[in-house]
């Protein structure tokens, strides 16, 4: 299977279940993929690029590990555009100064094996202008951040 930075982790696992071990080998933080419930929640929303960013790994290290188990990397497909964090951080800083923060702790939902996605999206829809949603989680939800910023 040909893969690139946008390939979802769920596609890798569906094609070759050994992809889980190949990813965990690069970064033990991804052991969560061994849990079928968390894998279902995370893998379908996470691309290889997202995984590299979440794990603070070079994407090429992930690609190399996946190549070792038979995946073919489409080179030249790696495009990462750094979001304009200064304007994003300014909005967040302003919300903090004005105490305009709504907090949502999704750890209990995850601990029960649930998917907090709909809960988070509901809170985002209810969020008043100028407010920031603080999601309390046990890991950085990069795919969710991308969805929320769209």
Rosetta silent file (secondary structure, phi, psi, omega in degrees, C-alpha in Angstrom):
SEQUENCE: XXXXXXXXXXXXXXXXXXXXXXXXXXXXXXXXXXXXXXXXXXXXXXXXXXXXXXXXXXXXXXXXXXXXXXXXXXXXXXXXXXXXXXXXXXXXXXXXXXXXXXXXXXXXXXXXXXXXXXXXXXXXXXXXXXXXXXXXXXXXXXXXXXXXXX
SCORE:     score description
SCORE:     0.000 S_00000001
   1 L     0.000  134.894  175.660    0.000    0.000    0.000 S_00000001
   2 E   -84.167  137.272 -178.446    1.248    3.473   -0.887 S_00000001
   3 E  -130.749  159.042  173.633    1.125    5.940    1.991 S_00000001
   4 L  -146.165 -173.229 -174.625    1.783    9.630    2.545 S_00000001
   5 L   -62.325  -24.171 -178.178    1.559   12.164    5.359 S_00000001
   6 L   -91.904   -3.415  179.621   -2.247   12.314    5.103 S_00000001
   7 L   -63.768  131.370  179.911   -2.802    8.540    5.348 S_00000001
   8 E   -75.548  145.277  178.391   -4.958    7.736    8.379 S_00000001
   9 H   -59.273  -36.697  179.481   -3.581    5.411   11.034 S_00000001
  10 H   -61.573  -35.604  178.064   -6.763    3.318   10.739 S_00000001
  11 H   -66.288  -40.565  178.267   -5.971    2.655    7.047 S_00000001
  12 H   -60.627  -47.516 -176.798   -2.479    1.450    7.974 S_00000001
  13 H   -66.483  -39.851  178.893   -3.825   -0.912   10.622 S_00000001
  14 H   -62.510  -40.938 -179.853   -6.566   -2.220    8.334 S_00000001
  15 H   -71.543  -40.379 -177.461   -3.954   -2.958    5.635 S_00000001
  16 L  -152.325  104.796 -179.028   -1.403   -4.448    8.040 S_00000001
  17 L   -57.575  -20.091  177.438   -2.103   -4.914   11.774 S_00000001
  18 L   -68.265   -9.337  177.843    1.673   -4.930   12.381 S_00000001
  19 H   -59.891  -32.129  178.997    1.507   -1.164   11.770 S_00000001
  20 H   -58.413  -51.106 -179.591    0.576   -0.778   15.444 S_00000001
  21 H   -64.315  -37.081  179.481    3.911   -2.259   16.552 S_00000001
  22 H   -63.149  -37.558  179.817    5.790   -0.272   13.896 S_00000001
  23 H   -75.222  -42.911  179.355    4.304    2.969   15.235 S_00000001
  24 H   -63.218  -34.312  178.930    4.778    2.032   18.908 S_00000001
  25 H   -60.584  -35.384  179.580    8.423    1.173   18.131 S_00000001
  26 H   -73.209  -39.739 -178.539    8.968    4.799   17.068 S_00000001
  27 L  -150.785  112.467 -178.979    7.255    6.230   20.125 S_00000001
  28 H   -58.954  -17.652  177.651    5.973    4.220   23.123 S_00000001
  29 H   -60.222  -22.506 -177.936    3.337    6.930   23.759 S_00000001
  30 H   -83.824   12.708  175.588    1.359    5.314   20.955 S_00000001
  31 H   -57.432  -22.393  178.825    0.746    2.172   23.049 S_00000001
  32 H   -57.000  -25.033  179.070   -2.829    3.461   23.257 S_00000001
  33 H   -66.657  -18.294  178.321   -3.282    2.022   19.756 S_00000001
  34 H   -75.164  -20.400  178.048   -3.087   -1.464   21.292 S_00000001
  35 L   -84.664  115.601 -176.317   -6.344   -0.776   23.160 S_00000001
  36 H   -55.920  -36.386 -179.920   -9.182   -1.543   20.686 S_00000001
  37 H   -67.534  -49.209  179.432  -11.473    1.120   22.176 S_00000001
  38 H   -67.066  -35.728  177.587   -8.905    3.904   22.060 S_00000001
  39 H   -59.523  -43.163  179.062   -7.719    2.697   18.649 S_00000001
  40 H   -62.276  -36.757 -179.386  -11.271    3.096   17.351 S_00000001
  41 H   -74.276  -44.764 -170.108  -11.472    6.622   18.724 S_00000001
  42 H   -89.741  -43.375 -168.668   -8.031    7.826   17.680 S_00000001
  43 H   -63.460  -36.344 -177.515   -6.902    5.946   14.572 S_00000001
  44 H   -75.405  -15.336 -178.287   -9.662    7.057   12.212 S_00000001
  45 H  -106.715   -2.121 -172.545   -9.080   10.729   13.032 S_00000001
  46 L  -116.672  125.200  175.744   -5.280   10.719   13.050 S_00000001
  47 E   -90.172  171.059  176.561   -3.022   10.945   10.004 S_00000001
  48 H   -60.612  -40.571  178.317    0.642    9.957    9.935 S_00000001
  49 H   -61.396  -43.554  178.083    1.495   13.673   10.019 S_00000001
  50 H   -60.635  -45.094 -178.729   -0.724   14.155   13.082 S_00000001
  51 H   -60.581  -42.177  178.614    0.903   11.182   14.810 S_00000001
  52 H   -62.012  -42.352 -179.334    4.375   12.591   14.161 S_00000001
  53 H   -67.817  -44.731  179.811    3.340   15.957   15.587 S_00000001
  54 H   -59.896  -44.159 -177.265    1.597   14.421   18.624 S_00000001
  55 H   -84.202   -2.771 -177.648    4.599   12.224   19.377 S_00000001
  56 L    56.756   43.822  179.128    7.091   14.989   18.602 S_00000001
  57 L  -114.038  154.242  170.812    8.776   12.663   16.099 S_00000001
  58 L   -69.579  129.322 -178.053   10.254   13.297   12.683 S_00000001
  59 H   -59.571  -30.329 -179.748    7.671   12.016   10.201 S_00000001
  60 H   -66.241  -28.068  176.354   10.456   10.325    8.228 S_00000001
  61 H   -68.402  -40.941  175.501   11.200    8.083   11.223 S_00000001
  62 H   -63.183  -45.901  178.993    7.571    6.928   11.175 S_00000001
  63 H   -58.136  -44.195 -179.083    7.755    6.386    7.414 S_00000001
  64 H   -60.451  -44.689  179.617   10.947    4.323    7.782 S_00000001
  65 H   -62.546  -39.039  179.687    9.348    2.098   10.414 S_00000001
  66 H   -73.539  -33.520  175.421    6.281    1.577    8.201 S_00000001
  67 H   -62.605  -35.331 -178.908    8.457    0.865    5.142 S_00000001
  68 L   -62.313  -21.060  178.775   10.126   -1.920    7.125 S_00000001
  69 L  -108.529   15.378  170.304    6.805   -3.789    7.231 S_00000001
  70 L   109.031   -2.622  178.146    6.009   -3.303    3.548 S_00000001
  71 L   -77.820  148.514  178.730    4.387    0.097    3.105 S_00000001
  72 E  -110.046  120.434 -176.295    5.552    2.239    0.182 S_00000001
  73 E   -87.336  128.782  173.865    5.998    5.933    0.977 S_00000001
  74 L   -83.850  100.960 -179.395    5.017    8.477   -1.664 S_00000001
  75 L   -70.377  155.488  179.905    7.846   10.979   -1.305 S_00000001
  76 L    85.354   -1.978 -179.876    7.190   14.620   -2.031 S_00000001
  77 L   -94.962   -2.354 -174.558    3.776   14.439   -0.402 S_00000001
  78 L   -83.312  105.724  179.032    4.956   15.805    2.921 S_00000001
  79 L  -128.095  118.979  177.639    3.506   19.261    3.291 S_00000001
  80 L  -123.922  119.142  177.961    3.240   20.836    6.698 S_00000001
  81 L  -104.899  117.972  179.334    1.868   24.332    7.007 S_00000001
  82 L   -70.413  122.822  177.989    2.508   25.897   10.382 S_00000001
  83 L   -64.830  157.251  178.620   -0.691   27.554   11.582 S_00000001
  84 L   -74.699   84.160 -175.067   -0.527   31.208   12.472 S_00000001
  85 H   -68.775  -25.853 -177.477   -0.051   30.544   16.165 S_00000001
  86 H   -64.155  -43.715  179.429    0.544   34.186   17.036 S_00000001
  87 H   -72.337  -35.324  177.860   -3.028   35.202   16.184 S_00000001
  88 H   -65.204  -45.854 -179.670   -4.399   32.005   17.723 S_00000001
  89 H   -65.568  -33.523  178.208   -2.403   32.542   20.912 S_00000001
  90 H   -63.844  -43.229  178.063   -3.489   36.182   21.039 S_00000001
  91 H   -63.083  -42.505  179.927   -7.159   35.122   20.997 S_00000001
  92 H   -66.577  -43.817  179.062   -6.528   32.546   23.705 S_00000001
  93 H   -59.808  -41.284  179.524   -4.532   35.035   25.809 S_00000001
  94 H   -64.612  -41.577  178.712   -7.347   37.558   25.533 S_00000001
  95 H   -63.653  -38.821  179.388   -9.919   34.942   26.599 S_00000001
  96 H   -65.638  -46.091  179.860   -7.756   34.016   29.605 S_00000001
  97 H   -57.438  -37.473 -177.012   -7.363   37.659   30.654 S_00000001
  98 L   -93.325    8.741 -178.357  -11.118   38.108   30.526 S_00000001
  99 L    53.979   40.056  179.557  -11.803   34.740   32.208 S_00000001
 100 L  -103.597   64.544 -178.691  -13.735   33.624   29.133 S_00000001
 101 E  -126.211  132.237  172.740  -12.846   29.958   29.330 S_00000001
 102 E  -110.165  124.165 -178.545  -15.162   26.992   29.342 S_00000001
 103 E  -100.590  142.998  177.020  -13.491   23.804   30.610 S_00000001
 104 E  -138.814  114.611  179.489  -14.438   20.281   29.609 S_00000001
 105 E   -93.555  110.151 -177.965  -12.700   17.275   31.194 S_00000001
 106 L   -97.363    0.888 -179.567  -13.009   14.327   28.797 S_00000001
 107 H   -59.336  -42.267  178.210  -10.757   11.949   30.754 S_00000001
 108 H   -61.280  -37.419  177.934  -13.692   10.223   32.507 S_00000001
 109 H   -63.163  -45.264  178.454  -15.339    9.588   29.133 S_00000001
 110 H   -64.972  -39.986  179.336  -12.113    8.080   27.774 S_00000001
 111 H   -61.437  -31.276  177.632  -11.621    6.016   30.950 S_00000001
 112 L   -81.892   -1.945 -178.513  -15.068    4.477   30.381 S_00000001
 113 L    85.304   12.006 -179.600  -14.018    3.608   26.826 S_00000001
 114 L   -87.016  169.018  178.064  -16.252    6.295   25.339 S_00000001
 115 L  -107.822  114.738 -176.413  -15.580    8.699   22.504 S_00000001
 116 L   -81.515    2.539 -174.230  -15.692   12.341   23.655 S_00000001
 117 H   -54.488  -52.428 -178.020  -15.840   13.743   20.113 S_00000001
 118 H   -63.945  -36.973  177.610  -19.581   14.524   20.080 S_00000001
 119 H   -61.412  -44.178 -179.840  -19.404   15.946   23.606 S_00000001
 120 H   -67.408  -44.903 -179.375  -16.575   18.291   22.556 S_00000001
 121 H   -63.248  -36.801  177.197  -18.293   19.326   19.321 S_00000001
 122 H   -62.319  -44.585  178.761  -21.500   20.077   21.258 S_00000001
 123 H   -63.115  -38.729  178.570  -19.527   22.330   23.643 S_00000001
 124 H   -63.950  -39.539  178.785  -17.892   24.094   20.692 S_00000001
 125 H   -66.156  -33.249 -178.981  -21.295   24.788   19.152 S_00000001
 126 H   -83.914  -11.569 -175.715  -22.565   26.216   22.448 S_00000001
 127 L   -65.480  128.306  178.627  -19.424   28.316   22.983 S_00000001
 128 L   -74.768  153.709  177.245  -20.119   32.050   22.973 S_00000001
 129 L   -55.434  139.466  178.693  -18.048   34.381   20.790 S_00000001
 130 L    86.753   -8.531  179.462  -14.793   35.385   22.433 S_00000001
 131 L   -94.486  154.771  176.992  -14.693   32.287   24.637 S_00000001
 132 E  -118.329  138.118  176.682  -12.100   29.521   24.479 S_00000001
 133 E   -93.999  121.553  175.427  -12.822   25.850   25.117 S_00000001
 134 E   -97.867  113.829  177.822  -10.272   24.168   27.366 S_00000001
 135 E   -99.065  118.966  179.833  -10.353   20.414   26.769 S_00000001
 136 E   -93.724  119.128 -171.587   -8.724   18.509   29.617 S_00000001
 137 L  -144.879  166.622 -179.849   -7.312   15.312   28.212 S_00000001
 138 L   -91.903   -1.432  178.081   -4.508   12.824   28.794 S_00000001
 139 L  -152.187  162.836  179.554   -2.942   13.472   25.359 S_00000001
 140 L   -75.708  118.146 -176.662   -2.766   16.263   22.765 S_00000001
 141 L   -87.012   65.631 -175.628   -5.850   15.874   20.540 S_00000001
 142 H   -52.460  -47.224  179.474   -4.239   17.146   17.314 S_00000001
 143 H   -59.923  -38.056  179.334   -6.951   15.838   14.936 S_00000001
 144 H   -66.365  -40.012  178.864   -9.623   17.485   17.072 S_00000001
 145 H   -60.868  -41.830  178.440   -7.727   20.778   17.115 S_00000001
 146 H   -62.842  -42.732  179.846   -7.610   20.722   13.311 S_00000001
 147 H   -64.684  -44.550 -177.532  -11.366   20.067   13.116 S_00000001
 148 H   -65.468  -32.478 -179.182  -12.167   22.789   15.656 S_00000001
 149 H   -79.039  -14.599 -179.739  -10.058   25.366   13.811 S_00000001
 150 L   -76.967    0.000    0.000  -11.829   24.712   10.482 S_00000001
